[in-house]
Each structure stands twice: as structure tokens, then as C-alpha cells.
Amino acid sequence: MTLMERDDNHLSSVKNALRILKSFTMDEPEKKISDLSATLGLNKSTVSRTMSTLASEGFVFKDPETKKYRLGLSILSLSGIVNSHMDVYRESQPVLNRLVENIGETAHISVLDNLEVIYLNKVECNHPVRFLTHVGKRNPPYCTSSGKVLLAFSNDKIVESVISKGLKKFNKNTITEPENLLLHLKKIRHDGYAHSIEEFLEGVNSIAAPIYDYKGKVIAALSVVGPKQRIQANKIPSLSKRVIQAAMDVSERMGYYPRK
Amino acid sequence: MTLMERDDNHLSSVKNALRILKSFTMDEPEKKISDLSATLGLNKSTVSRTMSTLASEGFVFKDPETKKYRLGLSILSLSGIVNSHMDVYRESQPVLNRLVENIGETAHISVLDNLEVIYLNKVECNHPVRFLTHVGKRNPPYCTSSGKVLLAFSNDKIVESVISKGLKKFNKNTITEPENLLLHLKKIRHDGYAHSIEEFLEGVNSIAAPIYDYKGKVIAALSVVGPKQRIQANKIPSLSKRVIQAAMDVSERMGYYPRK
DNA sequence: TTCTACGTTGCATATAGAGCAACTAGTACA
DNA sequence: TGTACTAGTTGCTCTATATGCAACGTAGAA
């Protein structure tokens, strides 16, 4: 470890362990020690000992059949604590349940974290698009409806940072011009909702609206997402009213008093 | 750290970090460095540096208002991966949704982990008892209906270990005699379900049934839980049929073929 | 049967991490 | 307003830990 890293005053062996945990993904929920060694640039005995320590506290376990490591149930225990003490998570649950029942599409609550959208809650409809999103999933904020809502009500520095990171083209409708994105955000502030028509994922549309706290600050976004065959462009105006209303319902449960 | 711990071959600074994470609870979701120092027997500068490292990777954050630390969203990101790659979690979701809709009580999926019951999935009814359980919550296995189901279909060593840990009396109906517990487990194997009438929590009843995998092994339990005013003792026989059927539905989705 | 890859572990060494002390900031109390 | 106390941070030192290397064992593939 270089002196530069040392000056950072973070514990490098703890960082190793956390980087190992974060290397598990949806696509790769199982990991071999040798692969982690290669990916993270750590000696395989370092990885082996760190994994062993993580396993001793239940953060990972070695699958006896595949001999690979997977994330363990201590993660779930902690996530229950994270969820249960999030006001917006708790207050949104019944509203999302009703919305999903009425509209018939999957709905989410999300926030901006580290210049990304992260989904805090999700209620699936009866005919979900499999593996589209999941609680904890992170997505780019500039080409998802909830991300655009959150950016629209964020300060300029955050928007500039997202733009600086680059607006990668994920799909044919992805916004890649900074000026175009800023225009979109302006319109979103005016309309009170955002939509995404195949901006991020092929064949996937979504609509989102802001959730306010008791101070009137936008703290989260509520969104519905589904295939374009079911969330057709011509249905977006009527659906957006439902989404705005649901987001307002959650806001009111958060103590927000809308001014008429 | 003693030589004995050293022989354990676990990385002590990583263990410190994991113990700090695990010290967050439902009742104490916010932590001060000085409190952690006292609780964990670590120097406050050790705790401070470890927290700083955990924060740098998003596992905790310092609440600007309370100046205390809370669990961060990296936990949520990992838990999404844990959930999504659990077959029993995925396959149980629609069954739990239907069951909760039909019965009107909260339902769970749980497994045995480290001699405790841990809840993997939860679908809340429209009138939940607040803060009863949450995903990731751990409970003693000998006085919850799902725990008793899981013990009933576990090998004798596991049951003996639970008994050796002691059968603490949580409520007036808690089973505290080992022989009595073994009789209960035998009856559960015979009946195909378990119930708890205020064995663990005051005023709370529950019913659970086993979930089988494709090999016919019990891998989880499905349960419903509610206040005794709604889950009355005389309703348990009819409710248990619904719970057994729902658990069987999940089992079949897991590839289990029941022998007739 | 042999070879290769993976994971584990003994050992040596360099440095990271733990603890102490000093400092800063904030709060409570007189 | 001033003082005292507590909490948290950070510089510094020293020792024990963590890392990496090499060797070993095991399992699977050729």
C-alpha cells in the first residue's frame, strides 16, 4: 500500500474486505478466490483469509456444492435494520401496494446516492418483467424516470457532477447531450413528473414523481415501470396523474403539506 | 488479541469492522463512537478509524443531524443480491401475496441459520402489527411456529444444540422443558404444521408449515402471524390447512413432487 | 496416470493498525 | 461569560498483524 493511500487514513485490510463484499453482483452472485484475486489485485492468500473472516461472521458462506463463495445472511439481517428505520420505506409500503394493485405494474421508491439512483423499495405486479430491478439495485440517474426526477430537484452541483461523469448511451433514446438533459429537467420541474421511453433498457418504459418531506424537500422518487407494450406512450398522461397522486400520498405521510 | 485468537487465523481488524456492523440493531439503529468503544472493548480511535473506513465504502454514514452513525445503502445493495438469488425467496413471493390477500394476515418465509430462525421474506397484511418482525430478523427457534417446524425436520444434533443453549422463557406459554419440546416436534412432524400461541411474544399467535426442495428436504418454513384476537385458537385448524397448502405450493415451485 | 489449477497454510518480514496523548469542538453548568 | 467535561479526531510510536511467497494437499481435467 502506498503512502498516498496511507494518508487517506482508512484501514486497508478493512477496505479489502468491503471491496470483496461489493464485488458480488446480480450477474455474479458466486465468486472464486482466484477470480477475486485477479479482479481486485490481491494475493490469493489475502483473499482466502479475508473470505474466511467474512464467513466467520456470516457475511459470506462457501456453497458446498459449487465450492464458491456467496453473500451470507448477516447481510439480510443488517438490511432489515436499514429498511425498517427508513421513514420513506415504511410510509410508502401501503401506497405502493395500492398503486400496484390498481395500475398492475411494478412500482419503486428510490433515492440518489453517490450520483446513482438506488431502489429502496419495490412492489412487484403480478406479471413482472423478471430481473429488471431489485431493492438495492443502482442505476444511472440521467436515463431513468426516477433518476431524472431526483436530478430535477437536486442542486446544480450534483447535476454537473453527473454530467461530468459522462452521459453514456445505454439505448436508442438515451439522453447524451448535457443541454438536452437540462431542458428535460426543467420540463420535469414544470410538469411534476418524469417519464422514460426506452431511455435505459430496451422495451422498458417508466414514469416517476417526486416525494417531498415535511420541509418540502424532495427526498425520494416514486415510479412505475413496465414493458412498452403495457406502458404505451399514449397512456403516460393518465398514468402520470396516478403516479403523482401516489407520490403525494407518500409525501403527506412524510408530513408534507402541499400549498394550494 | 490473544495468541488463541491469532491461531483462529482471522483478520482482527476485519473482525472489528464486522462486529461494529453487527452491533447495529432494530432498537439501536444509531451508534456513537464512544458507545461502541465501550461495548466492543476497542479504543475510540480504533472505532473512529474503522467507522471512517466503513463510511468510505457506504456501509455506514454519519447522520448530519444526530452526529451518530447509521447503516448505509451498500448494505441494501448487497441484500438485493442475496434475495434475488434465493430460489425460495423468488418462488415464494406470489404465493405469499395470494395467501396474505386471502387470509388477511402477515406471512413470512424463514430458515434456520446458526441455531436461530431468520426471516428471508415477508409480505405484510393491510393491518400489520408494527415492528413485529422484519426481513433479516432473527428469533429463537423453539418458541416460534416457524422455528419449531424447522427444528422438527432438522437432525438431532441441531435440536440438541438448541436445547443446550437453553430454553429461555420469553412468555407465559414458552416451552422450557426439553422433553416437552421434543414431544411438540414429534407432533409437528405428524401434523405437518406448527402453531405458537403466545409462546414468544405477548398477544401474538402464528402458524407455520414446512417447505420442501426437489429432494424432499425441508429447506424453509412458511408462516402467518398475527394478534391473538385475529388468529384465535379455534381458527387454527382451518388456517393451518391454508398454510400447509401455501407451503406446498412453494415446495412444488421448488421442484418438490409430493408422494400420494 | 499425470498434470494443472485452486485453495490452504507455514513462515518471514515489512508495515499497518492499535493505543496513547494531545488537540479541537461542542455542550452543559455555574 | 467562563469553565469544565465529553466526544471525536489525529499525530506519533511501536508491536503485532497482515501480506505475500512458497510449499502442500486436493480435485478435476486431459
Tab-separated table of C-alpha atoms (C1' of nucleotides) in Angstrom, chain A residues 1-2 5 10-20 37 40-54, chain B residues 1 6-15 53, chain C residues 8-18, chain D residues 16-22:
chain	number	residue	atom	x	y	z
A	1	MET	CA	0.000	0.000	0.000
A	2	THR	CA	1.394	3.353	-0.973
A	5	GLU	CA	-3.299	5.522	0.457
A	10	HIS	CA	-8.510	4.215	6.027
A	11	LEU	CA	-7.758	0.694	7.169
A	12	SER	CA	-6.577	-1.166	4.101
A	13	SER	CA	-7.453	-4.658	5.293
A	14	VAL	CA	-10.971	-3.494	6.142
A	15	LYS	CA	-11.210	-1.886	2.711
A	16	ASN	CA	-10.115	-5.156	1.139
A	17	ALA	CA	-12.934	-6.960	2.917
A	18	LEU	CA	-15.512	-4.369	1.874
A	19	ARG	CA	-14.303	-4.388	-1.739
A	20	ILE	CA	-14.652	-8.176	-1.718
A	37	SER	CA	-7.520	-12.280	-6.548
A	40	LEU	CA	-9.011	-6.989	-7.062
A	41	GLY	CA	-5.237	-7.274	-7.455
A	42	LEU	CA	-4.816	-9.094	-4.120
A	43	ASN	CA	-2.791	-12.193	-3.363
A	44	LYS	CA	-4.945	-15.308	-3.228
A	45	SER	CA	-3.893	-16.000	0.355
A	46	THR	CA	-5.033	-12.500	1.298
A	47	VAL	CA	-8.383	-13.127	-0.359
A	48	SER	CA	-8.637	-16.558	1.232
A	49	ARG	CA	-8.014	-15.237	4.738
A	50	THR	CA	-10.343	-12.282	4.274
A	51	MET	CA	-13.108	-14.555	2.998
A	52	SER	CA	-12.596	-16.853	5.934
A	53	THR	CA	-13.013	-13.899	8.281
A	54	LEU	CA	-16.147	-12.686	6.473
B	1	MET	CA	-5.635	-10.021	20.909
B	6	ARG	CA	-4.457	-15.417	16.390
B	7	ASP	CA	-4.499	-19.149	15.824
B	8	ASP	CA	-8.053	-18.713	14.654
B	9	ASN	CA	-6.443	-17.197	11.580
B	10	HIS	CA	-8.989	-14.478	11.161
B	11	LEU	CA	-8.046	-10.898	10.448
B	12	SER	CA	-8.700	-8.967	13.623
B	13	SER	CA	-9.176	-5.564	12.045
B	14	VAL	CA	-11.709	-7.038	9.610
B	15	LYS	CA	-13.469	-8.738	12.504
B	53	THR	CA	-13.346	3.194	6.504
C	8	DT	C1'	-4.961	-23.505	2.329
C	9	DT	C1'	-1.311	-22.823	5.496
C	10	DG	C1'	3.535	-22.230	7.498
C	11	DC	C1'	6.805	-18.781	7.729
C	12	DA	C1'	9.258	-14.395	7.445
C	13	DT	C1'	9.086	-9.624	7.113
C	14	DA	C1'	7.513	-5.044	6.487
C	15	DT	C1'	4.165	-2.146	7.607
C	16	DA	C1'	-0.372	-1.372	9.046
C	17	DG	C1'	-3.203	-0.846	12.844
C	18	DA	C1'	-3.824	-0.152	17.764
D	16	DA	C1'	1.695	-7.399	16.438
D	17	DT	C1'	-0.793	-8.213	12.438
D	18	DA	C1'	-1.491	-8.890	7.697
D	19	DT	C1'	0.606	-9.757	3.372
D	20	DG	C1'	2.999	-12.362	0.144
D	21	DC	C1'	5.807	-16.236	-1.027
D	22	DA	C1'	6.376	-20.929	-1.270
